[in-house]
Coordinates of C-alpha atoms and ligand atoms in Angstrom, one line a residue:
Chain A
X1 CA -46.9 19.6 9.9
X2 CA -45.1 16.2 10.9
X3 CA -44.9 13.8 8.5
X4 CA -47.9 11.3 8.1
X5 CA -45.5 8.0 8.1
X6 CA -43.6 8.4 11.4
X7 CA -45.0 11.5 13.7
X8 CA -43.7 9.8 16.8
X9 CA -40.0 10.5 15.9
X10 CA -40.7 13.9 14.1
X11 CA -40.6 15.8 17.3
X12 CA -37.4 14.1 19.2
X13 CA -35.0 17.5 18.7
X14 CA -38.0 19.5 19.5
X15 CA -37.6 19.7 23.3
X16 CA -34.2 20.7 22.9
X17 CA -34.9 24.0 20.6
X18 CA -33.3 26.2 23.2
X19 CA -30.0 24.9 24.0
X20 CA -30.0 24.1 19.9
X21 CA -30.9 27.6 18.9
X22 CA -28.7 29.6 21.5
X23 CA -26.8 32.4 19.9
X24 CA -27.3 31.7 16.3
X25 CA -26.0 34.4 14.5
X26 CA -22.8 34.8 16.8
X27 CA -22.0 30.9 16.1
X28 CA -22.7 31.9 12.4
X29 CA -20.1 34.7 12.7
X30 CA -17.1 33.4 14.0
X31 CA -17.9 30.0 12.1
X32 CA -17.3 27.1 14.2
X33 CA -18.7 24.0 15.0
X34 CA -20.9 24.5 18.0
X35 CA -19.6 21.6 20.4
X36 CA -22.4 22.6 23.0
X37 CA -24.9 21.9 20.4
X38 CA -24.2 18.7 19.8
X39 CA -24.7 17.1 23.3
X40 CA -28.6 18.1 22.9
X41 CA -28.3 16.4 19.8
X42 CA -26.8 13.2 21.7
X43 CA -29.7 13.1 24.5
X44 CA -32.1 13.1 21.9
X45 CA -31.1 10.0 20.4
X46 CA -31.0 11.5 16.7
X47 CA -27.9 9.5 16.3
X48 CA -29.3 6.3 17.0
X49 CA -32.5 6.0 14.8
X50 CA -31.4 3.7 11.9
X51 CA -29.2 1.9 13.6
X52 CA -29.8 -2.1 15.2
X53 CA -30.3 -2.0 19.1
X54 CA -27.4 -4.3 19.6
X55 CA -25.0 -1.0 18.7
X56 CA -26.8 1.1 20.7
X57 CA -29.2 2.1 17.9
X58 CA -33.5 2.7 18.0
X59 CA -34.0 0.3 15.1
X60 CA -36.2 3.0 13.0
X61 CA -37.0 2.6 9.6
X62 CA -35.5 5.1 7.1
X63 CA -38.6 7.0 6.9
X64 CA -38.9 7.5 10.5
X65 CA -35.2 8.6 10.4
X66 CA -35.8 10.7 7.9
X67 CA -39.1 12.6 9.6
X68 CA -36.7 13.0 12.8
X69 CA -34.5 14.9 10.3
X70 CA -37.2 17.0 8.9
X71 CA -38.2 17.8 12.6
X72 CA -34.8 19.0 13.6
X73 CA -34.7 21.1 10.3
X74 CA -38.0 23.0 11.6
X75 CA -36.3 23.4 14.9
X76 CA -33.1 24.0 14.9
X77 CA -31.9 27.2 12.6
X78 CA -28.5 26.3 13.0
X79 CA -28.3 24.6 9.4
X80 CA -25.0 23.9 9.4
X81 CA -25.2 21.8 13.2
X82 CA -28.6 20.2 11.2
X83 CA -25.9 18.9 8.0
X84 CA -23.4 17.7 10.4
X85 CA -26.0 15.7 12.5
X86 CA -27.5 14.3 9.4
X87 CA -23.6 13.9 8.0
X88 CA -23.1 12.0 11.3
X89 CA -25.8 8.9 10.6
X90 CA -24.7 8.7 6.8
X91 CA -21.1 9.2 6.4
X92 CA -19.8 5.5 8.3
X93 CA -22.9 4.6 10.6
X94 CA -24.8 3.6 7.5
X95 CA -22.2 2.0 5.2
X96 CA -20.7 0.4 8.5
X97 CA -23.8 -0.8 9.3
X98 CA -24.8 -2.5 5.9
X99 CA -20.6 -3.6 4.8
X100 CA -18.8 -3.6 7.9
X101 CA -17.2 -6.7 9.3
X102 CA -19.0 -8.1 12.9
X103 CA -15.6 -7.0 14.4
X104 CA -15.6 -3.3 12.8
X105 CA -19.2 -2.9 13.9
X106 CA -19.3 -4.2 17.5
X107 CA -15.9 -1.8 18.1
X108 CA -17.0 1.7 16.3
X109 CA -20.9 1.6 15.8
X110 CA -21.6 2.4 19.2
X111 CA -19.2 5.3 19.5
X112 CA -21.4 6.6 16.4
X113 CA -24.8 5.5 17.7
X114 CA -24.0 7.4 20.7
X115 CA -22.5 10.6 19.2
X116 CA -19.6 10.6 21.0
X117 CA -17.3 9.7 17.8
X118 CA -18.0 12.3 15.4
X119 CA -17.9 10.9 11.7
X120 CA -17.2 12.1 8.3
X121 CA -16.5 10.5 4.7
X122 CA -13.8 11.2 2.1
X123 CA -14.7 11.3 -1.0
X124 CA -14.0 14.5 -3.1
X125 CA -10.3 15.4 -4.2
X126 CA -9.2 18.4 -5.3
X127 CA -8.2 17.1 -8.8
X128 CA -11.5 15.2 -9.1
X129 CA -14.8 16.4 -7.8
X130 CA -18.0 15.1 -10.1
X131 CA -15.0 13.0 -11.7
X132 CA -15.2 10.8 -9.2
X133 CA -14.7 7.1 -10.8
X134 CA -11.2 9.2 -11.7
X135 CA -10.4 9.7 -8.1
X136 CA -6.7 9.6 -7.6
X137 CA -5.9 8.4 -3.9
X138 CA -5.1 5.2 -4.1
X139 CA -4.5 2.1 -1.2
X140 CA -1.8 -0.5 -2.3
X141 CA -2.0 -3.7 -0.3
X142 CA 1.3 -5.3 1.4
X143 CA 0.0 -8.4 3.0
X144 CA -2.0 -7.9 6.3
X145 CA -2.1 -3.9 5.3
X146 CA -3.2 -1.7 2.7
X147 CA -1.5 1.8 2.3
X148 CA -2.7 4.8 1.4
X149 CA -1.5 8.1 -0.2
X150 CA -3.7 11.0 -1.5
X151 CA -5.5 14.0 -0.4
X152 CA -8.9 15.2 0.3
X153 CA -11.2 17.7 -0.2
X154 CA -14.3 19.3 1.3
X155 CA -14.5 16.9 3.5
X156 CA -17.9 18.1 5.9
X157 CA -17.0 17.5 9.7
X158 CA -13.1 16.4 9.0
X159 CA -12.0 19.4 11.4
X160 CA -13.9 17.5 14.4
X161 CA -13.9 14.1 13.1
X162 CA -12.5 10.9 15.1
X163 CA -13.8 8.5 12.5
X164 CA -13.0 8.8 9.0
X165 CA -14.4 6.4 5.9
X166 CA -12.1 7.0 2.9
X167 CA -13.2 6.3 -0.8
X168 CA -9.8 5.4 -2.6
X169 CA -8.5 3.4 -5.7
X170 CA -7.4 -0.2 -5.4
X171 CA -8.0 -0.7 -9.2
X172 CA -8.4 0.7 -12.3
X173 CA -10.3 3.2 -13.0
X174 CA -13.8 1.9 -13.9
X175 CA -16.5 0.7 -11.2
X176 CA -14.6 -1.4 -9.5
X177 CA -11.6 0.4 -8.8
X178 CA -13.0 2.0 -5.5
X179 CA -12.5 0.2 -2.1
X180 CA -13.7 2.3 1.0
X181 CA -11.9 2.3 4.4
X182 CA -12.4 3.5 7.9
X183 CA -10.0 5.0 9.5
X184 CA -9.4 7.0 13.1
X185 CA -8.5 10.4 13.8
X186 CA -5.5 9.7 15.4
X187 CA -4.0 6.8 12.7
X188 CA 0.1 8.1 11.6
X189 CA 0.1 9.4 8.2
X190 CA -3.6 11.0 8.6
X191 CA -3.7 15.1 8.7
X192 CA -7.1 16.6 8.5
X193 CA -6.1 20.6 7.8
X194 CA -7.5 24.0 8.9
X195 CA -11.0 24.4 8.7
X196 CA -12.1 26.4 5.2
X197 CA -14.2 29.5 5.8
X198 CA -17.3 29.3 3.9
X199 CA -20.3 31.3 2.3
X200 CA -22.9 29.5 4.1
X201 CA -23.5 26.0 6.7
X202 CA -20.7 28.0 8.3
X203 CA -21.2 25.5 11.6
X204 CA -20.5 22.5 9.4
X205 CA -17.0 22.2 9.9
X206 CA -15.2 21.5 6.2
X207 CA -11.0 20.5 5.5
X208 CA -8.9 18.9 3.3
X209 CA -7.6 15.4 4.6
X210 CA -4.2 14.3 3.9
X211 CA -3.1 10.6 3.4
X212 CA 0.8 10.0 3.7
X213 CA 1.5 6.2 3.9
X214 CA -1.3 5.8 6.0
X215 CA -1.5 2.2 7.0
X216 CA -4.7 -0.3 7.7
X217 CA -5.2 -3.3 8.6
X218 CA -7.3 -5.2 6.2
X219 CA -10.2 -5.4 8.2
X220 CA -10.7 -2.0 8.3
X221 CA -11.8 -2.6 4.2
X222 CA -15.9 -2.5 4.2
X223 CA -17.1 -4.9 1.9
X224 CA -15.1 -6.6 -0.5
X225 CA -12.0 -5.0 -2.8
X226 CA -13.5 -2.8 -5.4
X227 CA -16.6 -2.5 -3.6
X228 CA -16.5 1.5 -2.7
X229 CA -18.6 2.2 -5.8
X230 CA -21.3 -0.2 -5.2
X231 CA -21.2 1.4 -1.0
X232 CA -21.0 4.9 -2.4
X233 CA -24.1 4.5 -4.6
X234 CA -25.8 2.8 -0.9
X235 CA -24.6 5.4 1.3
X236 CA -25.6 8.9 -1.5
X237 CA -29.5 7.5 -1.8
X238 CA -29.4 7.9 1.9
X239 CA -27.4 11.1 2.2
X240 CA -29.9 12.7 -0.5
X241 CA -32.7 11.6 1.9
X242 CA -31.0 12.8 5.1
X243 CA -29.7 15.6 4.4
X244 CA -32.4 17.1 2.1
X245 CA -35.5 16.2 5.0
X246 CA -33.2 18.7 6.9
X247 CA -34.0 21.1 4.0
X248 CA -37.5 20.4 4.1
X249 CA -38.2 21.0 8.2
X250 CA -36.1 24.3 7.5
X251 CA -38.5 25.1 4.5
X252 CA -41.6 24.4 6.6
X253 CA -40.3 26.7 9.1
X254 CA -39.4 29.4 6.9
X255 CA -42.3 29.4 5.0
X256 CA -44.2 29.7 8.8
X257 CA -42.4 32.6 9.4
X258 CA -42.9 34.3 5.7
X259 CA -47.2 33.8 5.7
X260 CA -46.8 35.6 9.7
X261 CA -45.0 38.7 8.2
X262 CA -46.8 38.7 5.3
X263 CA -50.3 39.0 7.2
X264 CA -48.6 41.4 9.9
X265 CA -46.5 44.0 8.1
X266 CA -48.7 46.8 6.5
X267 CA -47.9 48.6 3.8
X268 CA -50.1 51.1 2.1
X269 CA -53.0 50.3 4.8
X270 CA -53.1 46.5 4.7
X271 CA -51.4 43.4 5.4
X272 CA -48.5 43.0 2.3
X273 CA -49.9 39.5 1.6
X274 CA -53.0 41.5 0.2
X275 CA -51.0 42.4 -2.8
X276 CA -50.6 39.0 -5.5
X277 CA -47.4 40.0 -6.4
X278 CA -46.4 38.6 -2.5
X279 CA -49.4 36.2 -2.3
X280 CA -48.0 34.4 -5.6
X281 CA -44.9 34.3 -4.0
X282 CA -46.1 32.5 -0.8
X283 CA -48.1 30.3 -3.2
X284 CA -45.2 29.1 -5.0
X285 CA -43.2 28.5 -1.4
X286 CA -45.8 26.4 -1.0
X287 CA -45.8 24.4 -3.8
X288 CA -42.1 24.2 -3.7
X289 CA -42.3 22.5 0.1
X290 CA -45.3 20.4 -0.5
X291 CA -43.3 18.8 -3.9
X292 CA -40.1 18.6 -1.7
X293 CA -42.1 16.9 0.7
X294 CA -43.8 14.2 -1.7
X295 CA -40.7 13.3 -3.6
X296 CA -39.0 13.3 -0.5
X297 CA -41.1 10.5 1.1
X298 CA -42.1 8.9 -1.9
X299 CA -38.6 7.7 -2.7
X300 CA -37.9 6.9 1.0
X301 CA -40.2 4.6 0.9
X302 CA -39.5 3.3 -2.1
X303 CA -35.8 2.8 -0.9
X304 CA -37.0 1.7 2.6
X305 CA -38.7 -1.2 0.2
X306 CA -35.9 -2.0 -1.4
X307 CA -37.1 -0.5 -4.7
X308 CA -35.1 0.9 -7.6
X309 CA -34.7 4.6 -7.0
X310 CA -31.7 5.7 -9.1
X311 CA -34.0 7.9 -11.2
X312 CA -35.8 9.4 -8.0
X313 CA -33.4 9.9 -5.9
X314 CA -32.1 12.1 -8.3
X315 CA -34.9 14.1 -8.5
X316 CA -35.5 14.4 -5.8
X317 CA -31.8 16.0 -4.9
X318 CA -32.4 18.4 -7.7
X319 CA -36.1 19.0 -6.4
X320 CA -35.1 19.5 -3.0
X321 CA -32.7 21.6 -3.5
X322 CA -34.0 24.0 -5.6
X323 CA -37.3 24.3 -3.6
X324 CA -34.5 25.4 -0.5
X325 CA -33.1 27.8 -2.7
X326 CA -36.1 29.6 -4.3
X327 CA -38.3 29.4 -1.0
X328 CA -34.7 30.9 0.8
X329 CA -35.1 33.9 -1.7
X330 CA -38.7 35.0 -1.7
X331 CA -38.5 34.5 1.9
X332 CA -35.6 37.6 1.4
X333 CA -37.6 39.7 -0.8
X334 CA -40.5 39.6 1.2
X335 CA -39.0 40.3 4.2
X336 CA -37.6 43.5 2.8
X337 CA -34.6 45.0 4.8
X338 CA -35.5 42.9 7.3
X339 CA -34.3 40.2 5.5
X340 CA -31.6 41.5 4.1
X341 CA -30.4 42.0 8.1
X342 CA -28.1 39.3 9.2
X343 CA -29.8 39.8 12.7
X344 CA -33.1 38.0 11.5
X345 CA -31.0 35.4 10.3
X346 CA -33.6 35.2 6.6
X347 CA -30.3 36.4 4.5
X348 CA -28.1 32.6 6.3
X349 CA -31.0 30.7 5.2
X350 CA -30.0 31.7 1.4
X351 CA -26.2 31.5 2.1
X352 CA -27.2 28.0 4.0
X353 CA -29.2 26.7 0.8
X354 CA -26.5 27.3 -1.6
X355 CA -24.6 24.6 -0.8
X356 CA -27.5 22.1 -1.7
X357 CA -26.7 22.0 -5.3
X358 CA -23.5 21.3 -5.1
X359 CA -22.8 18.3 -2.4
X360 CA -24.2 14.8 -2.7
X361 CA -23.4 14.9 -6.7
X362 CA -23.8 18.6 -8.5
X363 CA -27.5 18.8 -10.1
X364 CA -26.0 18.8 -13.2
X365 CA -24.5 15.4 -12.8
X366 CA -28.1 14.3 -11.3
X367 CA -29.4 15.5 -14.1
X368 CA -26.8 13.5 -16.3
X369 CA -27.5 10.7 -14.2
X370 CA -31.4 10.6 -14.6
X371 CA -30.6 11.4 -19.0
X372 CA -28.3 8.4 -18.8
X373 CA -30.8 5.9 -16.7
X374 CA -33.6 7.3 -19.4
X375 CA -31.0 5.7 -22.4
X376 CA -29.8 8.4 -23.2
Chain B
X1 CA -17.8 -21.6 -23.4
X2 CA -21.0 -22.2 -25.1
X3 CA -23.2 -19.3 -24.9
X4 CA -26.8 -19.6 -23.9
X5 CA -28.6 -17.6 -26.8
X6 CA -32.2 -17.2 -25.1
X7 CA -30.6 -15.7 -22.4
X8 CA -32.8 -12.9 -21.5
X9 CA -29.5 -11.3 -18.9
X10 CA -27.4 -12.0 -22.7
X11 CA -30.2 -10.3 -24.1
X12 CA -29.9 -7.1 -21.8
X13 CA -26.6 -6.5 -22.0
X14 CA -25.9 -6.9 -25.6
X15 CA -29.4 -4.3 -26.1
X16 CA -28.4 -2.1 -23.5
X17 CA -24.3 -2.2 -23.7
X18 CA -23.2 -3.2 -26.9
X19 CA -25.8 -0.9 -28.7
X20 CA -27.6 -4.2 -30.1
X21 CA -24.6 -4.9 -32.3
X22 CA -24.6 -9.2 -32.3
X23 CA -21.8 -9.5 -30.2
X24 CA -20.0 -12.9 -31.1
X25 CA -17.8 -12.3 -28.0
X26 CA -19.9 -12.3 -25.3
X27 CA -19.6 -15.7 -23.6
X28 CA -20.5 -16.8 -20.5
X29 CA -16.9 -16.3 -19.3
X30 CA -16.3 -13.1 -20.9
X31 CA -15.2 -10.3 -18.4
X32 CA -17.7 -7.8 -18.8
X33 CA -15.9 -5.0 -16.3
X34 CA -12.5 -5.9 -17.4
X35 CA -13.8 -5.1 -21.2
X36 CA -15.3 -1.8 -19.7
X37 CA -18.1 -2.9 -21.4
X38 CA -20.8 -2.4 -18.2
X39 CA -19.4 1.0 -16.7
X40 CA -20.7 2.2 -13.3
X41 CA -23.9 3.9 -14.3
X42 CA -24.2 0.2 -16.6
X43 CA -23.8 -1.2 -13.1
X44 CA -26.5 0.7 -11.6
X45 CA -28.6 0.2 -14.4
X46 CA -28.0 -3.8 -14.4
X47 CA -29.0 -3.9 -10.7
X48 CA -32.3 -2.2 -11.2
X49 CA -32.9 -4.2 -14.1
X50 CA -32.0 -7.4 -12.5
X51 CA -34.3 -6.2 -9.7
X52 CA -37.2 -5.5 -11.6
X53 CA -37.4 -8.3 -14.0
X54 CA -36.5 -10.9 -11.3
X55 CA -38.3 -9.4 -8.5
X56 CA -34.8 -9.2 -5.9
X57 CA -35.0 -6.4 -3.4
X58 CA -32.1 -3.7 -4.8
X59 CA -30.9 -4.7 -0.7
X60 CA -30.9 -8.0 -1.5
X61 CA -28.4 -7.7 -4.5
X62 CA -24.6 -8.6 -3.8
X63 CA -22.8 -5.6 -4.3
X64 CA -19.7 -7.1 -4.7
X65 CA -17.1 -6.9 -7.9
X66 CA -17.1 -10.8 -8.2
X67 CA -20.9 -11.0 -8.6
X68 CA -20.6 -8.8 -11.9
X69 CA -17.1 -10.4 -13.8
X70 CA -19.1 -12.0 -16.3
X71 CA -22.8 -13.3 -17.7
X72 CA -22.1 -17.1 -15.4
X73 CA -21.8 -15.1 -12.2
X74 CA -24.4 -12.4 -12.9
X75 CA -27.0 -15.6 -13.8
X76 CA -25.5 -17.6 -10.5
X77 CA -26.5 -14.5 -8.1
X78 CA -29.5 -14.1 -10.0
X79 CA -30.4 -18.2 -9.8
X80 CA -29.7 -18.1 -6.2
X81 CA -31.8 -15.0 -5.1
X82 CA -34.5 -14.7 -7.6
X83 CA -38.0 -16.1 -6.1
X84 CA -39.1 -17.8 -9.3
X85 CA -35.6 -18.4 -10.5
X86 CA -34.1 -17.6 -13.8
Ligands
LIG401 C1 -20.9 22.2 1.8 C2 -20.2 21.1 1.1 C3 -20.0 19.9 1.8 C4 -19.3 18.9 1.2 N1 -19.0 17.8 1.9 C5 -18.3 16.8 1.3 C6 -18.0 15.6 2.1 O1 -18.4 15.4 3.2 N2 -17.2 14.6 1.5 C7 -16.8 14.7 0.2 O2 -16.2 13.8 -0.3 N3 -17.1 15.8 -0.5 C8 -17.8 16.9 0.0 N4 -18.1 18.0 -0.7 C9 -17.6 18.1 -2.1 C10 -18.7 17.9 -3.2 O3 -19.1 16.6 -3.2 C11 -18.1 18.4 -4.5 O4 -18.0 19.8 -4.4 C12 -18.9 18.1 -5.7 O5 -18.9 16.7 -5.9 C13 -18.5 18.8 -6.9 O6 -17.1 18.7 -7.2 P1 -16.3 20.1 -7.4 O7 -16.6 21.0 -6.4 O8 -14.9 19.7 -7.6 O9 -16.8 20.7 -8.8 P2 -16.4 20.2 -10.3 O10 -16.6 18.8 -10.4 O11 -15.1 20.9 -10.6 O12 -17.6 20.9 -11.1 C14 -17.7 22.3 -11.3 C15 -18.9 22.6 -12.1 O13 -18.9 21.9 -13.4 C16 -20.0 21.1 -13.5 N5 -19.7 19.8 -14.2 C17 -18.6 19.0 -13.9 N6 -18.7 17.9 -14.7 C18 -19.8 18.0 -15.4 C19 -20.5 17.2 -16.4 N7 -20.0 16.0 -16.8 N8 -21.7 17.7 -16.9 C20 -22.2 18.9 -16.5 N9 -21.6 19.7 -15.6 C21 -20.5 19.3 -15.1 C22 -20.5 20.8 -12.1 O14 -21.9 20.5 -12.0 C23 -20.2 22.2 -11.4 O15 -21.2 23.1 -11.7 C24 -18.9 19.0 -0.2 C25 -19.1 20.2 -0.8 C26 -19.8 21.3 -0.2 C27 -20.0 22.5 -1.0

């Protein structure tokens, strides 16, 4: 079902389902990024939704960004191309977009409006993950410059990146000691490493990124020194909403194709769903989408608004993420076999989902998060 | 500096920060990030707060360090953004 606030860009990826679902499980396989995939992604202009029409952008709200999301989710079953697409808008098109200098914007917004600059941000390290006030790479400024030395982790898209924003220390440790960066590919002293092999999203490329006296101009700084904490907060609310509306098209879908084997595969005479045991089941997937789906929107708009939505964006993270997790294993059990079969591609969509409560901020620290906003 | 005492921004942060203790300190001037007094889930919390009670859009907020060194630049924002003012 399409979203009730924006149906008109719900079904932008959805004439492109071919070309976006071509050869699945081999692309899951050998994990790589499917470069082919992406151009449908291009034409459909995904990558332009929340962005201002002078970049090259559609000028959609968030909410109507977000229902595009949930549409290519319930399309496309590659869910690691659906986390790099949704990557793509957040990472530097977003912050960019709401911090970046006239100059920074009119020279790399367009290359990310139009796709053809794929974009990642820098965050984690590998000494400091949830820690991340603690973060260790730092940028030094000597006059017109800053420099910067550290290394990277995780990074989602780094192995195909040409547009890199980086989250380092230019103070001390505390909530303004973060400044945030953007950097290209190709800048001396930048190495992005061999892409990690993974349990799941295995098309969502992932590296480390290396900073050795990496040197940028001062205008390449988004907002103001110390800022990056402040920009991190903006840009997370709208990673949790991107990247978990993904979740929730893929949910629909899966919980589509659970009710048509459940009401076609016979067992002991009649349809399995007969028995409770797999009708509770399917009750609870739907439950589990339908909450996904109301926190999911609720707190959009509530963002969209320019609301406080610490607290439920949060919740909704956690939420969303368990709903992909639990719906991805009933979906397995009542599928049998068959779903435990790489071929049907039911046993990715649990490997995909795993992932959820871990990026964007553990659910543990969400729920630290929501106990602290709560006084406690 | 003399400090405002019906201050209701005062008020927040000495409830919410500086666990209601009658901080003697907390000017107008004091450096309330410096001090680590207002960490960054404070921050966070001082934005929604500031939102709320003085009905600014969270987008409309600055989110830059200077806006937050102290009580006379949080009420300066707040005087300059804040529909019915402080
Ligand atoms: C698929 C994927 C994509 C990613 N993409 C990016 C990206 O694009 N950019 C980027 O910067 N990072 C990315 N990450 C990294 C991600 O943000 C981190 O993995 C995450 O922040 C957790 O850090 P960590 O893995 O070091 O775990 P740790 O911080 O070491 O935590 C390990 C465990 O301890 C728990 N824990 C730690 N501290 C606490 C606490 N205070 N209270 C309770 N529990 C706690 C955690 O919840 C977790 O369960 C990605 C990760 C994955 C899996």
């Amino acid at each position: 079902m399409a979203a009730e606030k924006a149906p008109d860009t719900y079904g932008i990826t959805a004439p492109y389902a071919d070309e976006l679902n071509d050869d699945i499980t081999h692309w899951d396989r050998v994990g790589e990024f499917p470069h082919d995939k992406w151009k449908p992604l291009q034409r459909s202009g995904l990558f332009t939704l929340p962005f201002a029409p002078e970049y090259g952008g559609a000028g959609r709200t968030l909410t109507e960004t977000m229902a595009a999301l949930e549409g290519l989710g319930h399309t496309s079953r590659d869910a690691g191309l659906n986390f790099s697409a949704s990557t793509q808008i957040v990472s530097v098109g977003i912050p960019l977009q709401a911090f970046g200098s006239e100059d920074l914007r009119g020279r790399y917004l367009p290359q990310v409006t139009s796709g053809e600059a794929i974009t990642a941000h820098a965050i984690t390290e590998p000494s400091h993950g949830s820690d991340v006030m603690n973060i260790r790479t730092t940028a030094v400024r000597e006059g017109d410059e800053y420099v910067l030395n550290g290394g990277k982790m995780f990074i989602t898209n780094a192995p195909v990146a040409g547009l890199f924003l980086l989250y380092v220390r230019t103070g001390k440790p505390g909530a303004f000691g973060l400044s945030t960066f953007l950097a290209e590919r190709d800048t001396p002293g930048l190495t992005v490493g061999e892409p990690l092999e993974t349990m799941g999203l295995r098309t969502s490329p992932i590296s480390e990124v290396t900073l050795e006296d990496v040197r940028l101009p001062v205008g390449n700084r988004l907002g103001s020194e110390g800022a990056g904490f402040l920009i991190m907060d903006y840009v997370m609310k709208r990673e949790v909403l991107f990247s978990f509306a993904v979740n929730l098209g893929e949910m629909a879908h899966r919980l589509k194709r659970v009710v048509e084997h459940a009401t076609t595969r016979q067992q002991f005479g009649s349809a399995i769903g007969k028995n409770q045991a797999v009708a509770h089941k399917i009750a609870d997937m739907r439950i589990a989408v339908e909450t996904a789906r109301k926190w999911l929107y609720d707190t959009g708009l509530k963002v969209e608004q320019g609301k406080d939505a610490s607290l439920d964006v949060a919740a909704t993270k956690i939420v969303v993420s368990e709903a992909n997790q639990l719906t991805a294993r009933h979906a397995i059990q009542i599928f049998g076999a068959r779903g435990y079969l790489t071929g049907t591609g039911i046993e990715r969509e649990l490997r995909n989902a795993t992932a959820g409560s871990i990026y964007s901020g553990t659910n543990e620290i969400q729920r630290n998060c929501i106990a602290a906003l709560m006084g406690l | 500096m003399s400090t405002v005492t019906n201050d209701p921004i005062r008020a927040y942060i000495v409830s919410e920060f500086l666990a209601g203790e009658d901080a003697e300190d907390l000017t107008d001037d004091f450096d309330l990030i410096e001090s680590t007094v207002v960490n960054s889930l404070g921050l966070v919390r001082l934005i929604s707060w500031i939102s709320e009670t003085y009905g600014i859009p969270v987008d409309d907020i600055p989110l830059e360090p200077a806006a937050y060194r102290t009580l006379a630049d949080i009420r300066g924002f707040v005087g300059r953004a804040a529909p019915a003012g402080v």
